Amino acid sequence: MENKRTAYIRSIGRFLPEKKLTNSDLEKLVDTSNEWIVSRTGISERRILEPGLGCSYMAVRATDECLERAGVSPEELDLIIVGTVTPDMLFPSTACLLQNMIGAKKAWGFDLSAGCSGFLFSLSTAAQLIESGRVNKALVVGSDVISSLIDYTDRGTCVIFGDGAAAVLLEACTEPGYGLLDFNLHIDGAGGEFLCVKGGGSLRPASHETVDNGEHYVYQDGRAVFKSAVTEMSNVSVEILERNGLTGKDVKLFIPHQANNRIIEAAAKRMGIEEEKVIVNINKYGNTVSASVPLALYEALLERDNPPVKGDYLVLAAFGAGLTWGSTLLRWWEK
Ligand code: UT7
């Protein structure tokens, strides 16, 4: 175990659309209030991609920043995984579109659909391909234009979600005991009905009926999802510490999926992690689905005082449609 090759995060980039949709904008669209949204979710505004642009547009921009920061050219990439539930189109995959747009000539890759856990599941998959020795440079992207699936007359969902993308570059860590050390991932299809888009797949292809029924929009039973999210995101975050012989006190930063402040607070409390160690940016971006965890990581690495240094433990955690959830333990490493 000690000498196992691991993956580490070498670089990061992001893209956030310029257009802001504020709580007061939403007050004009649906029966809601700034006070309700802030107190129940923690969100003040979110970003919305302009119509006519897709998931790949944001993915390319996040990737450009990520690779430039590392001084790595797209031709060097071996693998591209894009976590998304809002690909440009059903196929080809956004990974293929991105590969072509950036000129990653030797990379293979695919999209990974795991709701808001899309980035974490993609990170785990890429890390294990690096561990195997088959892949040396992997690009992992979380990119979602979730506004393309939102019904802006449904106050239960339209206040929560926003668009965004972020990308990380994974490489092999050459020092034992550092990098991405552990993953604790789960799915439970029994909860799938609580958060889904029913139309547009092979079961309910687009038709006048599916459009009239609103089946191409996100459906969410907020209360049911909330209950599972609080329990499961807390459980996996505590478990990953315990099984690695750590406690909340050993953790430098907790970087959770940004779905609801109350879910984040519950998980941090169960882990015994102080507020200042928890990355929260939900107020600015809302729930950006697959981009949520890497956007929070970006902030932790590049926009906060006292960023992680070699040896610091970080825990990433997510929960999403599927249902899907998981956590990751990493020990920060720099060459
Ligand atoms: O990221 C993937 C996973 N997704 C999540 O983790 C989301 C989990 N769910 C949540 O974050 C919360 O359930 C929501 C933020 C979606 C909703 O908050 P809640 O405290 O669970 O509200 P609720 O659905 O229990 O509704 C409470 C009340 C209802 O009114 P009544 O029936 O008590 O009269 C709703 O109709 O709040 C009402 N309500 C609203 N009021 C003002 C629901 N949405 C709104 C709104 N503005 N936007």
Short mmCIF file of C-alpha atoms and ligand atoms in Angstrom, two decimals:
data_model
loop_
_atom_site.label_atom_id
_atom_site.label_comp_id
_atom_site.label_asym_id
_atom_site.label_seq_id
_atom_site.Cartn_x
_atom_site.Cartn_y
_atom_site.Cartn_z
CA MET A 1 0.00 0.00 0.00
CA GLU A 2 2.78 2.41 1.02
CA ASN A 3 4.56 2.28 -2.34
CA LYS A 4 1.44 2.35 -4.48
CA ARG A 5 1.50 4.94 -7.28
CA THR A 6 -1.21 7.56 -6.68
CA ALA A 7 -2.58 10.49 -8.66
CA TYR A 8 -2.30 14.10 -7.57
CA ILE A 9 -3.96 17.32 -8.67
CA ARG A 10 -1.33 19.32 -10.51
CA SER A 11 -3.44 22.19 -11.83
CA ILE A 12 -6.94 23.65 -11.96
CA GLY A 13 -8.96 26.04 -14.12
CA ARG A 14 -12.54 27.26 -14.21
CA PHE A 15 -15.11 29.08 -16.27
CA LEU A 16 -18.05 31.05 -14.93
CA PRO A 17 -20.51 32.77 -17.26
CA GLU A 18 -20.66 36.53 -16.78
CA LYS A 19 -24.43 36.81 -16.55
CA LYS A 20 -25.68 36.82 -12.96
CA LEU A 21 -29.19 35.80 -11.98
CA THR A 22 -29.87 37.32 -8.57
CA ASN A 23 -32.50 36.50 -5.99
CA SER A 24 -34.23 39.78 -6.79
CA ASP A 25 -34.34 38.76 -10.50
CA LEU A 26 -36.04 35.52 -9.40
CA GLU A 27 -38.53 37.42 -7.24
CA LYS A 28 -39.84 38.84 -10.54
CA LEU A 29 -40.18 35.39 -12.13
CA VAL A 30 -41.72 33.24 -9.37
CA ASP A 31 -43.40 33.57 -5.99
CA THR A 32 -40.27 33.64 -3.83
CA SER A 33 -38.20 36.06 -1.77
CA ASN A 34 -34.55 36.84 -1.20
CA GLU A 35 -35.11 36.10 2.48
CA TRP A 36 -36.53 32.60 1.78
CA ILE A 37 -33.77 31.66 -0.67
CA VAL A 38 -30.92 32.90 1.55
CA SER A 39 -32.27 31.35 4.74
CA ARG A 40 -33.26 27.97 3.21
CA THR A 41 -30.28 27.52 0.84
CA GLY A 42 -27.58 30.17 1.36
CA ILE A 43 -27.74 31.27 -2.29
CA SER A 44 -27.72 34.96 -3.33
CA GLU A 45 -26.96 34.69 -7.03
CA ARG A 46 -25.98 32.21 -9.71
CA ARG A 47 -24.41 32.39 -13.18
CA ILE A 48 -26.28 31.63 -16.40
CA LEU A 49 -24.64 30.76 -19.72
CA GLU A 50 -25.97 32.68 -22.67
CA PRO A 51 -28.24 30.67 -24.99
CA GLY A 52 -26.54 29.12 -27.99
CA LEU A 53 -23.49 27.99 -26.01
CA GLY A 54 -23.16 24.51 -24.53
CA CYS A 55 -21.30 22.42 -22.01
CA SER A 56 -18.20 22.14 -24.24
CA TYR A 57 -17.88 25.93 -24.47
CA MET A 58 -17.36 26.20 -20.73
CA ALA A 59 -15.27 23.01 -20.57
CA VAL A 60 -12.80 24.36 -23.16
CA ARG A 61 -12.32 27.60 -21.23
CA ALA A 62 -11.82 25.85 -17.89
CA THR A 63 -9.37 23.45 -19.56
CA ASP A 64 -7.40 26.25 -21.21
CA GLU A 65 -6.82 27.91 -17.83
CA CYS A 66 -5.93 24.59 -16.18
CA LEU A 67 -3.38 23.54 -18.81
CA GLU A 68 -1.86 27.01 -19.15
CA ARG A 69 -1.28 27.19 -15.41
CA ALA A 70 0.62 23.88 -15.57
CA GLY A 71 2.45 24.70 -18.81
CA VAL A 72 1.09 21.47 -20.28
CA SER A 73 -0.04 21.27 -23.91
CA PRO A 74 -3.25 19.45 -24.90
CA GLU A 75 -1.20 17.03 -27.02
CA GLU A 76 0.31 15.63 -23.83
CA LEU A 77 -3.05 14.48 -22.40
CA ASP A 78 -3.73 10.74 -22.29
CA LEU A 79 -7.28 10.87 -20.98
CA ILE A 80 -10.26 13.26 -20.79
CA ILE A 81 -13.26 12.58 -18.55
CA VAL A 82 -16.11 15.08 -18.50
CA GLY A 83 -18.57 14.82 -15.63
CA THR A 84 -21.85 16.27 -16.88
CA VAL A 85 -25.61 15.79 -17.07
CA THR A 86 -25.96 18.50 -19.70
CA PRO A 87 -23.73 17.42 -22.61
CA ASP A 88 -23.91 19.54 -25.78
CA MET A 89 -25.89 16.68 -27.34
CA LEU A 90 -26.74 13.04 -26.56
CA PHE A 91 -23.77 11.95 -28.64
CA PRO A 92 -20.95 12.37 -29.48
CA SER A 93 -19.77 12.87 -25.93
CA THR A 94 -18.61 16.25 -24.68
CA ALA A 95 -15.23 14.61 -24.05
CA CYS A 96 -14.93 14.01 -27.81
CA LEU A 97 -16.02 17.57 -28.61
CA LEU A 98 -13.53 18.96 -26.08
CA GLN A 99 -10.73 16.69 -27.34
CA ASN A 100 -11.22 18.07 -30.83
CA MET A 101 -11.59 21.71 -29.77
CA ILE A 102 -8.38 21.75 -27.75
CA GLY A 103 -6.41 19.44 -30.08
CA ALA A 104 -5.69 16.70 -27.55
CA LYS A 105 -4.57 14.40 -30.34
CA LYS A 106 -3.58 11.30 -28.37
CA ALA A 107 -6.23 11.41 -25.61
CA TRP A 108 -9.14 9.01 -25.28
CA GLY A 109 -12.05 9.73 -23.02
CA PHE A 110 -15.72 9.76 -22.22
CA ASP A 111 -18.50 11.56 -20.36
CA LEU A 112 -19.55 10.39 -16.93
CA SER A 113 -23.10 10.94 -15.70
CA ALA A 114 -23.48 10.92 -11.92
CA GLY A 115 -25.48 14.07 -11.21
CA CYS A 116 -23.78 16.36 -8.75
CA SER A 117 -21.28 13.58 -7.94
CA GLY A 118 -20.08 13.64 -11.56
CA PHE A 119 -16.76 15.31 -10.82
CA LEU A 120 -15.95 13.10 -7.83
CA PHE A 121 -16.77 9.90 -9.74
CA SER A 122 -14.70 11.16 -12.72
CA LEU A 123 -11.82 12.06 -10.43
CA SER A 124 -11.88 8.59 -8.89
CA THR A 125 -11.96 6.89 -12.31
CA ALA A 126 -9.10 8.97 -13.69
CA ALA A 127 -7.04 8.54 -10.51
CA GLN A 128 -7.35 4.77 -10.73
CA LEU A 129 -6.24 4.77 -14.38
CA ILE A 130 -3.20 6.78 -13.31
CA GLU A 131 -2.59 4.36 -10.43
CA SER A 132 -2.65 1.47 -12.92
CA GLY A 133 0.22 3.07 -14.82
CA ARG A 134 -1.72 3.17 -18.12
CA VAL A 135 -2.37 6.91 -17.99
CA ASN A 136 0.10 9.67 -17.10
CA LYS A 137 -1.82 12.87 -17.71
CA ALA A 138 -5.59 12.98 -17.20
CA LEU A 139 -7.92 15.92 -17.57
CA VAL A 140 -11.02 15.75 -15.38
CA VAL A 141 -13.75 18.30 -16.07
CA GLY A 142 -17.04 19.11 -14.36
CA SER A 143 -19.21 21.21 -16.66
CA ASP A 144 -22.95 21.76 -16.53
CA VAL A 145 -25.35 24.16 -18.24
CA ILE A 146 -28.10 23.13 -15.88
CA SER A 147 -30.07 26.29 -16.78
CA SER A 148 -30.85 24.49 -20.07
CA LEU A 149 -33.02 22.03 -18.07
CA ILE A 150 -34.63 24.41 -15.58
CA ASP A 151 -38.24 25.51 -15.65
CA TYR A 152 -38.06 29.17 -14.61
CA THR A 153 -41.67 29.00 -13.42
CA ASP A 154 -40.86 26.26 -10.85
CA ARG A 155 -39.74 27.97 -7.65
CA GLY A 156 -38.64 24.66 -6.13
CA THR A 157 -35.79 24.26 -8.62
CA CYS A 158 -35.09 27.56 -10.38
CA VAL A 159 -33.73 29.26 -7.27
CA ILE A 160 -31.14 26.56 -6.63
CA PHE A 161 -29.18 25.90 -9.79
CA GLY A 162 -26.52 27.78 -11.77
CA ASP A 163 -24.06 27.14 -14.61
CA GLY A 164 -20.29 26.71 -14.44
CA ALA A 165 -17.30 24.53 -15.23
CA ALA A 166 -13.95 23.61 -13.73
CA ALA A 167 -11.14 21.30 -14.79
CA VAL A 168 -8.22 19.62 -13.04
CA LEU A 169 -5.07 18.01 -14.40
CA LEU A 170 -4.08 14.74 -12.72
CA GLU A 171 -0.61 13.29 -12.90
CA ALA A 172 1.28 10.56 -11.04
CA CYS A 173 2.55 11.45 -7.61
CA THR A 174 6.07 10.13 -7.13
CA GLU A 175 6.18 10.30 -3.33
CA PRO A 176 4.37 7.58 -1.35
CA GLY A 177 1.60 8.63 1.02
CA TYR A 178 0.53 11.74 -0.90
CA GLY A 179 -2.02 12.57 -3.59
CA LEU A 180 -5.51 11.07 -3.93
CA LEU A 181 -5.44 8.45 -1.19
CA ASP A 182 -8.97 7.11 -0.89
CA PHE A 183 -12.44 7.19 -2.44
CA ASN A 184 -15.73 6.20 -0.82
CA LEU A 185 -18.38 6.12 -3.56
CA HIS A 186 -21.99 4.93 -3.61
CA ILE A 187 -25.13 4.80 -5.74
CA ASP A 188 -28.73 3.97 -4.89
CA GLY A 189 -31.07 3.86 -7.87
CA ALA A 190 -34.07 3.47 -5.58
CA GLY A 191 -33.90 7.23 -4.99
CA GLY A 192 -33.62 8.08 -8.69
CA GLU A 193 -37.20 9.23 -8.97
CA PHE A 194 -36.61 12.10 -6.50
CA LEU A 195 -34.33 14.02 -8.87
CA CYS A 196 -34.54 13.42 -12.59
CA VAL A 197 -35.29 14.63 -16.11
CA LYS A 198 -37.86 12.19 -17.45
CA GLY A 199 -37.99 13.21 -21.10
CA GLY A 200 -35.46 13.20 -23.92
CA GLY A 201 -34.02 9.73 -23.36
CA SER A 202 -34.88 6.48 -25.16
CA LEU A 203 -37.82 5.77 -22.87
CA ARG A 204 -39.53 9.12 -23.39
CA PRO A 205 -38.04 10.62 -26.57
CA ALA A 206 -38.93 14.23 -27.31
CA SER A 207 -42.50 14.62 -28.56
CA HIS A 208 -45.19 17.26 -28.33
CA GLU A 209 -46.53 15.31 -25.35
CA THR A 210 -43.21 15.30 -23.43
CA VAL A 211 -42.78 19.01 -24.08
CA ASP A 212 -46.36 19.82 -23.04
CA ASN A 213 -45.86 17.76 -19.84
CA GLY A 214 -42.65 19.60 -18.96
CA GLU A 215 -40.72 16.32 -19.00
CA HIS A 216 -37.53 17.97 -20.28
CA TYR A 217 -37.14 19.98 -17.10
CA VAL A 218 -35.46 18.99 -13.84
CA TYR A 219 -37.94 17.41 -11.46
CA GLN A 220 -36.94 17.42 -7.80
CA ASP A 221 -38.60 16.27 -4.60
CA GLY A 222 -36.49 18.68 -2.56
CA ARG A 223 -37.39 17.32 0.86
CA ALA A 224 -36.61 13.68 -0.03
CA VAL A 225 -33.29 14.63 -1.64
CA PHE A 226 -32.40 16.88 1.28
CA LYS A 227 -32.95 14.08 3.82
CA SER A 228 -30.74 11.61 1.95
CA ALA A 229 -28.08 14.24 1.21
CA VAL A 230 -27.71 15.23 4.87
CA THR A 231 -27.36 11.61 5.99
CA GLU A 232 -25.24 10.19 3.20
CA MET A 233 -22.83 13.06 2.57
CA SER A 234 -22.16 13.20 6.30
CA ASN A 235 -21.71 9.41 6.54
CA VAL A 236 -19.19 9.11 3.69
CA SER A 237 -17.21 12.11 4.92
CA VAL A 238 -16.93 10.68 8.44
CA GLU A 239 -16.21 7.15 7.16
CA ILE A 240 -13.33 8.21 4.94
CA LEU A 241 -11.63 9.88 7.88
CA GLU A 242 -12.21 6.95 10.23
CA ARG A 243 -10.94 4.29 7.86
CA ASN A 244 -7.75 6.30 7.31
CA GLY A 245 -7.18 6.82 11.03
CA LEU A 246 -7.94 10.56 10.90
CA THR A 247 -10.35 12.93 12.65
CA GLY A 248 -11.77 16.30 11.66
CA LYS A 249 -8.86 17.96 13.47
CA ASP A 250 -6.40 16.47 10.95
CA VAL A 251 -8.24 18.02 8.01
CA LYS A 252 -7.02 21.32 6.55
CA LEU A 253 -10.07 21.87 4.33
CA PHE A 254 -13.44 20.26 3.70
CA ILE A 255 -14.61 20.89 0.13
CA PRO A 256 -18.24 19.78 -0.21
CA HIS A 257 -20.78 19.88 -3.01
CA GLN A 258 -22.63 23.19 -2.86
CA ALA A 259 -26.32 22.20 -2.85
CA ASN A 260 -27.55 23.76 0.34
CA ASN A 261 -25.78 25.46 3.25
CA ARG A 262 -27.71 23.32 5.71
CA ILE A 263 -26.43 20.07 4.12
CA ILE A 264 -22.84 21.38 4.23
CA GLU A 265 -23.17 22.45 7.88
CA ALA A 266 -24.57 19.07 8.90
CA ALA A 267 -21.68 17.17 7.28
CA ALA A 268 -19.03 19.48 8.75
CA LYS A 269 -20.56 19.14 12.21
CA ARG A 270 -20.58 15.32 12.03
CA MET A 271 -16.91 15.41 10.98
CA GLY A 272 -15.98 17.79 13.80
CA ILE A 273 -14.62 20.39 11.39
CA GLU A 274 -14.63 24.09 12.26
CA GLU A 275 -16.49 26.53 10.03
CA GLU A 276 -13.35 28.26 8.76
CA LYS A 277 -12.08 24.97 7.29
CA VAL A 278 -15.21 24.51 5.15
CA ILE A 279 -15.25 25.95 1.64
CA VAL A 280 -18.59 27.57 0.87
CA ASN A 281 -19.26 29.51 -2.32
CA ILE A 282 -22.91 28.56 -2.82
CA ASN A 283 -23.88 32.20 -2.16
CA LYS A 284 -22.22 33.26 -5.45
CA TYR A 285 -22.87 30.33 -7.77
CA GLY A 286 -25.74 28.19 -6.41
CA ASN A 287 -25.68 24.49 -7.21
CA THR A 288 -23.55 24.04 -10.34
CA VAL A 289 -23.99 20.23 -10.45
CA SER A 290 -20.77 18.57 -11.73
CA ALA A 291 -18.83 21.83 -11.49
CA SER A 292 -19.70 22.44 -7.85
CA VAL A 293 -16.86 20.53 -6.12
CA PRO A 294 -14.06 21.64 -8.48
CA LEU A 295 -15.26 25.27 -8.35
CA ALA A 296 -15.03 25.10 -4.56
CA LEU A 297 -11.60 23.47 -4.87
CA TYR A 298 -10.50 26.28 -7.19
CA GLU A 299 -11.46 28.79 -4.56
CA ALA A 300 -9.63 26.82 -1.86
CA LEU A 301 -6.44 26.66 -3.91
CA LEU A 302 -6.33 30.07 -5.54
CA GLU A 303 -8.61 32.55 -3.84
CA ARG A 304 -8.18 32.03 -0.11
CA ASP A 305 -5.47 32.99 2.34
CA ASN A 306 -3.55 30.04 3.69
CA PRO A 307 -4.03 27.61 0.76
CA PRO A 308 -3.12 23.94 1.17
CA VAL A 309 0.58 23.10 1.32
CA LYS A 310 2.36 19.78 0.96
CA GLY A 311 1.09 17.26 3.50
CA ASP A 312 -2.29 18.89 4.20
CA TYR A 313 -5.32 16.61 4.23
CA LEU A 314 -8.34 17.66 2.17
CA VAL A 315 -11.73 15.93 2.06
CA LEU A 316 -14.00 16.39 -0.97
CA ALA A 317 -17.63 15.22 -0.79
CA ALA A 318 -20.64 15.17 -3.09
CA PHE A 319 -24.25 14.08 -3.34
CA GLY A 320 -26.49 14.07 -6.38
CA ALA A 321 -29.09 12.63 -8.72
CA GLY A 322 -29.03 8.88 -9.11
CA LEU A 323 -28.86 8.90 -6.20
CA THR A 324 -25.08 9.16 -6.11
CA TRP A 325 -22.71 10.22 -3.37
CA GLY A 326 -19.15 9.93 -2.21
CA SER A 327 -16.08 11.38 -0.60
CA THR A 328 -12.38 11.61 -1.43
CA LEU A 329 -9.38 11.96 0.83
CA LEU A 330 -6.31 13.61 -0.57
CA ARG A 331 -3.01 14.64 0.89
CA TRP A 332 -1.76 17.71 -0.90
CA TRP A 333 1.39 17.21 -2.92
CA GLU A 334 3.47 19.50 -5.11
CA LYS A 335 6.46 18.58 -7.23
O1 UT7 B 1 -27.43 18.75 -5.72
C1 UT7 B 1 -28.19 17.62 -5.86
C2 UT7 B 1 -29.01 17.35 -4.73
N1 UT7 B 1 -29.96 18.40 -4.46
C3 UT7 B 1 -30.04 18.83 -3.20
O2 UT7 B 1 -29.27 18.43 -2.37
C4 UT7 B 1 -31.19 19.72 -2.85
C5 UT7 B 1 -31.81 19.25 -1.58
N2 UT7 B 1 -33.02 19.97 -1.19
C6 UT7 B 1 -32.97 21.23 -0.72
O3 UT7 B 1 -31.92 21.86 -0.69
C7 UT7 B 1 -34.22 21.81 -0.17
O4 UT7 B 1 -35.16 20.78 -0.04
C8 UT7 B 1 -34.84 22.94 -1.03
C9 UT7 B 1 -33.96 24.17 -0.98
C10 UT7 B 1 -35.02 22.47 -2.48
C11 UT7 B 1 -36.20 23.31 -0.48
O5 UT7 B 1 -36.07 23.69 0.89
P1 UT7 B 1 -36.98 23.03 2.00
O6 UT7 B 1 -36.67 23.71 3.26
O7 UT7 B 1 -36.77 21.55 1.94
O8 UT7 B 1 -38.42 23.43 1.53
P2 UT7 B 1 -39.65 22.48 1.25
O9 UT7 B 1 -39.55 21.86 -0.09
O10 UT7 B 1 -39.87 21.59 2.43
O11 UT7 B 1 -40.79 23.56 1.22
C12 UT7 B 1 -41.12 24.35 2.37
C13 UT7 B 1 -42.08 25.43 1.94
C14 UT7 B 1 -43.21 24.91 1.07
O12 UT7 B 1 -44.35 25.63 1.39
P3 UT7 B 1 -45.50 24.98 2.32
O13 UT7 B 1 -45.92 23.73 1.61
O14 UT7 B 1 -44.81 24.68 3.63
O15 UT7 B 1 -46.52 26.05 2.37
C15 UT7 B 1 -42.77 25.25 -0.31
O16 UT7 B 1 -43.85 25.40 -1.21
O17 UT7 B 1 -41.37 26.39 1.15
C16 UT7 B 1 -42.05 26.55 -0.09
N3 UT7 B 1 -41.08 26.87 -1.12
C17 UT7 B 1 -40.69 28.11 -1.40
N4 UT7 B 1 -41.05 29.29 -0.90
C18 UT7 B 1 -40.48 30.39 -1.40
C19 UT7 B 1 -40.40 26.01 -1.91
N5 UT7 B 1 -39.57 26.68 -2.71
C20 UT7 B 1 -39.74 27.99 -2.43
C21 UT7 B 1 -39.18 29.18 -2.91
N6 UT7 B 1 -39.57 30.36 -2.40
N7 UT7 B 1 -38.25 29.18 -3.90
#
